[in-house]
Short mmCIF file of C-alpha atoms in Angstrom, two decimals:
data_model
loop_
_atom_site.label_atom_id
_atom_site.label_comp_id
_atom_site.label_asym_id
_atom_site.label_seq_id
_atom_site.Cartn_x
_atom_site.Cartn_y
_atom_site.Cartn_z
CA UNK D 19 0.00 0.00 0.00
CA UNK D 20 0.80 3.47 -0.55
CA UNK D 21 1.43 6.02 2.03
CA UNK D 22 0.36 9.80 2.26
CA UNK D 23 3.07 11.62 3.60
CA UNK D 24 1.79 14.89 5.38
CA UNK D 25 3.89 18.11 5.83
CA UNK D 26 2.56 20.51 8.04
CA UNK D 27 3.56 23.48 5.43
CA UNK D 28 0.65 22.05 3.78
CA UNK D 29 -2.53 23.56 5.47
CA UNK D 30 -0.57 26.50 6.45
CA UNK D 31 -3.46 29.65 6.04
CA UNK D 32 -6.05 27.06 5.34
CA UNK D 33 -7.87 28.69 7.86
CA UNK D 34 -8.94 31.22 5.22
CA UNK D 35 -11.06 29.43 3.22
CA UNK D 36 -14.97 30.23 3.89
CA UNK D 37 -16.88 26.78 4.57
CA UNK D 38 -20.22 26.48 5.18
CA UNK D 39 -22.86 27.69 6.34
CA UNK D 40 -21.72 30.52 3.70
CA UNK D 41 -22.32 34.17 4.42
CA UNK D 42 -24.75 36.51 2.45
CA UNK D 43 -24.19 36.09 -1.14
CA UNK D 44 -22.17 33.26 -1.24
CA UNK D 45 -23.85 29.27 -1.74
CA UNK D 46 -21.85 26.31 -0.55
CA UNK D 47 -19.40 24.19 -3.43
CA UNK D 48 -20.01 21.20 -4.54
CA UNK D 49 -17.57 19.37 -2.18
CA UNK D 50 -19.07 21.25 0.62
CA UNK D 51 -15.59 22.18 1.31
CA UNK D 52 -15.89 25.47 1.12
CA UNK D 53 -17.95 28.45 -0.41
CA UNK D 54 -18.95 30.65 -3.55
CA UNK D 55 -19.92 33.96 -4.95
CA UNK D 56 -23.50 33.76 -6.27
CA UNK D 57 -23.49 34.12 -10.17
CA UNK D 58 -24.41 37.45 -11.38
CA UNK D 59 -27.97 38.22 -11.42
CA UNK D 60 -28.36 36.12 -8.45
CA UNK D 61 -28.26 36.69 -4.51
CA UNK D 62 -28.76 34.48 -1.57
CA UNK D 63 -29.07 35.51 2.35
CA UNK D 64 -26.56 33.85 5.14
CA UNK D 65 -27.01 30.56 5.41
CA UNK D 66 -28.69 29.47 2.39
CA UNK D 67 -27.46 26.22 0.11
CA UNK D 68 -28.18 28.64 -3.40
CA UNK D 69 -29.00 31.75 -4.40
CA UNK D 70 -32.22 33.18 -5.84
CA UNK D 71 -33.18 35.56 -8.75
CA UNK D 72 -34.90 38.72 -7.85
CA UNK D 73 -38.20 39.51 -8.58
CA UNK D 74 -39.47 41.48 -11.54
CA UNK D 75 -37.85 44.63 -11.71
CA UNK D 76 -35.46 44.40 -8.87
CA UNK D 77 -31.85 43.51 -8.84
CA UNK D 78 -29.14 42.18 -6.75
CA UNK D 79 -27.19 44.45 -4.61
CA UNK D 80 -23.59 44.96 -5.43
CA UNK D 81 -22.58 42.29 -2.79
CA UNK D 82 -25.76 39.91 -4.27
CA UNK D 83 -26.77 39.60 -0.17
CA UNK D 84 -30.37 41.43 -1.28
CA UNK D 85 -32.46 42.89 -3.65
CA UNK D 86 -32.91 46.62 -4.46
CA UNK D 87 -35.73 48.42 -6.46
CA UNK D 88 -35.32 50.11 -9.82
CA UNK D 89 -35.79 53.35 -9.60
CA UNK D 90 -39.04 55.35 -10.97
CA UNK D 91 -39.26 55.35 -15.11
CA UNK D 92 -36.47 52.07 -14.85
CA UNK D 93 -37.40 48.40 -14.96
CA UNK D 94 -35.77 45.04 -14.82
CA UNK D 95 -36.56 41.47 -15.58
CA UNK D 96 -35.62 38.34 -13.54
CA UNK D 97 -31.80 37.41 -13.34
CA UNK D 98 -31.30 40.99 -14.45
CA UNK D 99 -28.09 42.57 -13.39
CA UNK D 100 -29.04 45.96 -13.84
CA UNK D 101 -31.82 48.60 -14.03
CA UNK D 102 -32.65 50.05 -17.48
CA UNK D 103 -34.20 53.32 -17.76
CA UNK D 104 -37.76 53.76 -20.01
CA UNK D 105 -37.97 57.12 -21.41
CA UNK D 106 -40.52 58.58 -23.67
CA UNK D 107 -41.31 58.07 -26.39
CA UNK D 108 -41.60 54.19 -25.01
CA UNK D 109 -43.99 53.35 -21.89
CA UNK D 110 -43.40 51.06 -18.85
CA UNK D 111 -45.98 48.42 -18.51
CA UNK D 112 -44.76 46.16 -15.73
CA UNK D 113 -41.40 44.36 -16.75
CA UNK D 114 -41.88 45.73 -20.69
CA UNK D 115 -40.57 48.87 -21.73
CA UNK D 116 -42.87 49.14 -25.25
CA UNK D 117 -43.92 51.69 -27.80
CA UNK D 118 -46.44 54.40 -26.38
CA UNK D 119 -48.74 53.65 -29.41
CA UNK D 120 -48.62 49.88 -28.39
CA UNK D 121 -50.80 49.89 -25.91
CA UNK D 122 -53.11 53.21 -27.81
CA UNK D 123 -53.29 50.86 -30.24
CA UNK D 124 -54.67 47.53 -28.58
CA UNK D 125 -57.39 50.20 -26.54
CA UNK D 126 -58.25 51.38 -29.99
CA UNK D 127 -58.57 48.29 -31.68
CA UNK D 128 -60.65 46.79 -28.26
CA UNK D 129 -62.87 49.86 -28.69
CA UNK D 130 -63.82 49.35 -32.14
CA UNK D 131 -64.56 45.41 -31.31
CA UNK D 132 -66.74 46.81 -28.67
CA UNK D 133 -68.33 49.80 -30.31
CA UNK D 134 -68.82 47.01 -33.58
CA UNK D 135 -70.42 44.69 -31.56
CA UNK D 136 -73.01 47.45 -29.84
CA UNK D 137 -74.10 48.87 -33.39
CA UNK D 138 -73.90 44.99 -34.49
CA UNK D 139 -77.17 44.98 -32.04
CA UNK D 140 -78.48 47.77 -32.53
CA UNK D 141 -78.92 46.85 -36.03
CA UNK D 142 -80.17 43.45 -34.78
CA UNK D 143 -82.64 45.23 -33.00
CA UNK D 144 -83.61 48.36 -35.47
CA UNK D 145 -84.19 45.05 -38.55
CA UNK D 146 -86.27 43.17 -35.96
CA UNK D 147 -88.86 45.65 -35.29
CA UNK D 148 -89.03 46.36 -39.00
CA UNK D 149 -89.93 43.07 -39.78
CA UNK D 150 -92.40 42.96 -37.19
CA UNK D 151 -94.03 46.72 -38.08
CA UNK D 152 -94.42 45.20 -41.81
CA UNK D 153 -95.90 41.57 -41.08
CA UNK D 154 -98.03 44.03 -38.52
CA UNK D 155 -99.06 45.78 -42.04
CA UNK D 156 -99.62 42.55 -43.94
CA UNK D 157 -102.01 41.06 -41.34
CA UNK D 158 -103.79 44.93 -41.94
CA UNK D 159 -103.80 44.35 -45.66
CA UNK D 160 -104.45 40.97 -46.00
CA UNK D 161 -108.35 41.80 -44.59
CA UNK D 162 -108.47 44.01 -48.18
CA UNK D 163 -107.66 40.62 -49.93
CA UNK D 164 -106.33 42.00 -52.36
CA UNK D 165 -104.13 39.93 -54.85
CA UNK D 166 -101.00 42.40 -54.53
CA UNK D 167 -100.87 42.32 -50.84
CA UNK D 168 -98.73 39.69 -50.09
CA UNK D 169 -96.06 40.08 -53.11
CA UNK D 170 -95.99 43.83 -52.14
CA UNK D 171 -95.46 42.96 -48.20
CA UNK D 172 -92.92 40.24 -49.38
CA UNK D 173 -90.88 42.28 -51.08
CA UNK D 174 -90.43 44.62 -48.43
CA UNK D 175 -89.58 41.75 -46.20
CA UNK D 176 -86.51 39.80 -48.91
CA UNK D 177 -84.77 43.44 -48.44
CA UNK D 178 -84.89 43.19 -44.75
CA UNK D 179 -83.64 39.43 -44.92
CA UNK D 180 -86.67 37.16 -44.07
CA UNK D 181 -86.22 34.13 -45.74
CA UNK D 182 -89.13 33.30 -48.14
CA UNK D 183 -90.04 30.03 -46.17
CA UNK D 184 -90.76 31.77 -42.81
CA UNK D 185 -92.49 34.70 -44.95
CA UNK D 186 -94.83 31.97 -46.30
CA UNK D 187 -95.16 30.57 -42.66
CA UNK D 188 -96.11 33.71 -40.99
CA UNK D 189 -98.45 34.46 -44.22
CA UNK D 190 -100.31 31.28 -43.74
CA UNK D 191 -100.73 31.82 -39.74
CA UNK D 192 -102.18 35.12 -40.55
CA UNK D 193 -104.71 34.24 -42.46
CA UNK D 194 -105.82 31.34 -40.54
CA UNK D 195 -105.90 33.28 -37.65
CA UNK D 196 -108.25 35.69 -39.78
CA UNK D 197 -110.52 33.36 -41.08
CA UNK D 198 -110.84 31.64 -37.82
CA UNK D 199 -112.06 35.19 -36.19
CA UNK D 200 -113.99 36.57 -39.05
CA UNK D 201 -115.85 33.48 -40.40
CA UNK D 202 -118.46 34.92 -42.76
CA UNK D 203 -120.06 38.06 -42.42
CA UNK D 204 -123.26 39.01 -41.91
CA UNK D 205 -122.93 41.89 -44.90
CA UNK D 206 -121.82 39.59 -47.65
CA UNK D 207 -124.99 36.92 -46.72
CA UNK D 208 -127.45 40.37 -47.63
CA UNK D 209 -125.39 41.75 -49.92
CA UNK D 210 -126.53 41.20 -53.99
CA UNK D 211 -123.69 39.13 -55.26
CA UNK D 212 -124.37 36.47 -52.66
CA UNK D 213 -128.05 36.45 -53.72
CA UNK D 214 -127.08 36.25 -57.33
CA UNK D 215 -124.51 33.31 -56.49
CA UNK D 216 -127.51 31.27 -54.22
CA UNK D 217 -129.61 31.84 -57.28
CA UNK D 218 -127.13 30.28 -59.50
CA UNK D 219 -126.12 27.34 -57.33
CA UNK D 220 -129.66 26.57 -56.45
CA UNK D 221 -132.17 27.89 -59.13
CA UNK D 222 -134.68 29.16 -56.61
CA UNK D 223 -135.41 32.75 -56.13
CA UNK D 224 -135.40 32.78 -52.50
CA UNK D 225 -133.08 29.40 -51.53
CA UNK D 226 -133.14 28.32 -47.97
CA UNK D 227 -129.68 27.76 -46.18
CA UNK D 228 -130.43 24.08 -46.35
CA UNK D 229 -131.17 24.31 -50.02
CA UNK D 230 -127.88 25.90 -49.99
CA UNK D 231 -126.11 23.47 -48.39
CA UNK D 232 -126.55 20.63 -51.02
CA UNK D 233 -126.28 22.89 -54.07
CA UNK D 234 -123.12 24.68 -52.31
CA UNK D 235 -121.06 22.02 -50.94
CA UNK D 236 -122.61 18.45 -52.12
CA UNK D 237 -122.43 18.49 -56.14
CA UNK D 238 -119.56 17.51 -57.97
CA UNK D 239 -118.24 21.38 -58.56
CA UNK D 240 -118.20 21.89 -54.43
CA UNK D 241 -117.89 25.83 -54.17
CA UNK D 242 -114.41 26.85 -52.86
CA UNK D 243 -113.69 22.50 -53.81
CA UNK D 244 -110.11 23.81 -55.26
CA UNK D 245 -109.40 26.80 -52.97
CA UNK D 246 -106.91 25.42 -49.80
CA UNK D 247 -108.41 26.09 -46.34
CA UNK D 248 -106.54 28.66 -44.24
CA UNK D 249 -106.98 26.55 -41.33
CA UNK D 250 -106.18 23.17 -41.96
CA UNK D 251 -104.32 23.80 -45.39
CA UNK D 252 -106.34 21.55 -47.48
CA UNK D 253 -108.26 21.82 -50.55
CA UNK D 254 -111.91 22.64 -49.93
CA UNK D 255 -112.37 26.27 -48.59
CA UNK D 256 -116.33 27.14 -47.67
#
């Protein structure tokens, strides 16, 4: 075996090394024999086994045993060594030292997204009530019966973009809702054209209502046989 000869001379001033636990801004080596600086950007507080960064916009002090603010108008990030200053025409926002229009720009640009999507419903609203005001004037018209009524009304309606199928649908609940509530009215059974058309139908002079009936409704020309109910939607209007 081999033998280790020692010389005193050998840990003369050994005493001068710093060993653990390490002082402020120093972290113990890797052998644990003794001690280091903290790397820059980094500090540490007596006693601890490594250093730490700073926070945002704070850096070490010169002997990396704490951190010290940036001043006012300066920032920093983390591990930073220094403080930068942020002068006009940039803007501090936090750790970011950015263009002043930057951040103009992304409050403009959120104002017109906002201010698009309020007129977006207003619009919404202004092309609703439209609609509504004009089927309002269709179900007014339709009581006319006149042929133009509904081609006029639907017109109006395709510009304000109501699609053809729910025109038709609303169309055909108006006038059911019409014919249910108005039936047949009292003026058209005295007036002359439907004493002329019982005449026709029946050949009488003075037809009863149950003469009517079977000359009306019971032959093989029905009256109203190829007009579509209102109602039900089916061939055979009365």
């Amino acid at each position: 075996t081999s033998q280790v000869c020692v010389r005193p001379e050998m840990f003369q001033g050994a005493e001068i090394f710093v060993k653990p636990p390490c002082p402020a801004g120093h972290f113990p080596a890797q052998n644990r024999l003794g001690c280091e600086r903290c790397p820059a950007g980094r500090y540490s507080d007596q006693g601890q086994e490594s250093c730490g960064s700073c926070p945002t916009n704070a850096v070490p002090s010169r002997d990396q045993t704490s951190c010290d603010d940036c001043d006012t108008y300066h920032f920093a990030s983390e591990n930073a060594m220094t403080c930068k200053a942020c002068n006009l025409p940039m803007l501090l926002i936090d750790a970011n030292c950015v263009w002043w229009h930057l951040p103009l720009l992304a409050v403009v640009v959120a104002g017109v997204l906002v201010g698009g999507r309020v007129w977006l419903s207003y619009r919404r609203g202004c092309r609703k009530k439209e609609i509504e005001k004009t089927f309002k004037l269709l179900e007014t018209d339709l009581w006319d019966g006149a042929a133009s009524t509904v081609l006029r009304h639907s017109a109006t309606l395709q510009r304000l973009g109501v699609h053809w199928a729910e025109a038709e649908r609303r169309v055909a609940a108006i006038r059911k809702a019409q014919s249910e509530k108005a039936g047949v009215s009292m003026r058209y059974l005295m007036s002359t054209e439907f004493q002329q058309l019982a005449i026709q139908r029946t050949g009488k002079s003075d037809p009863t209502f149950i003469e009517m009936q079977s000359s009306f409704w019971c032959e093989d020309a029905p009256l109203g046989g190829s007009i579509i109910c209102p109602r039900d939607g089916r061939a055979g209007c009365a």
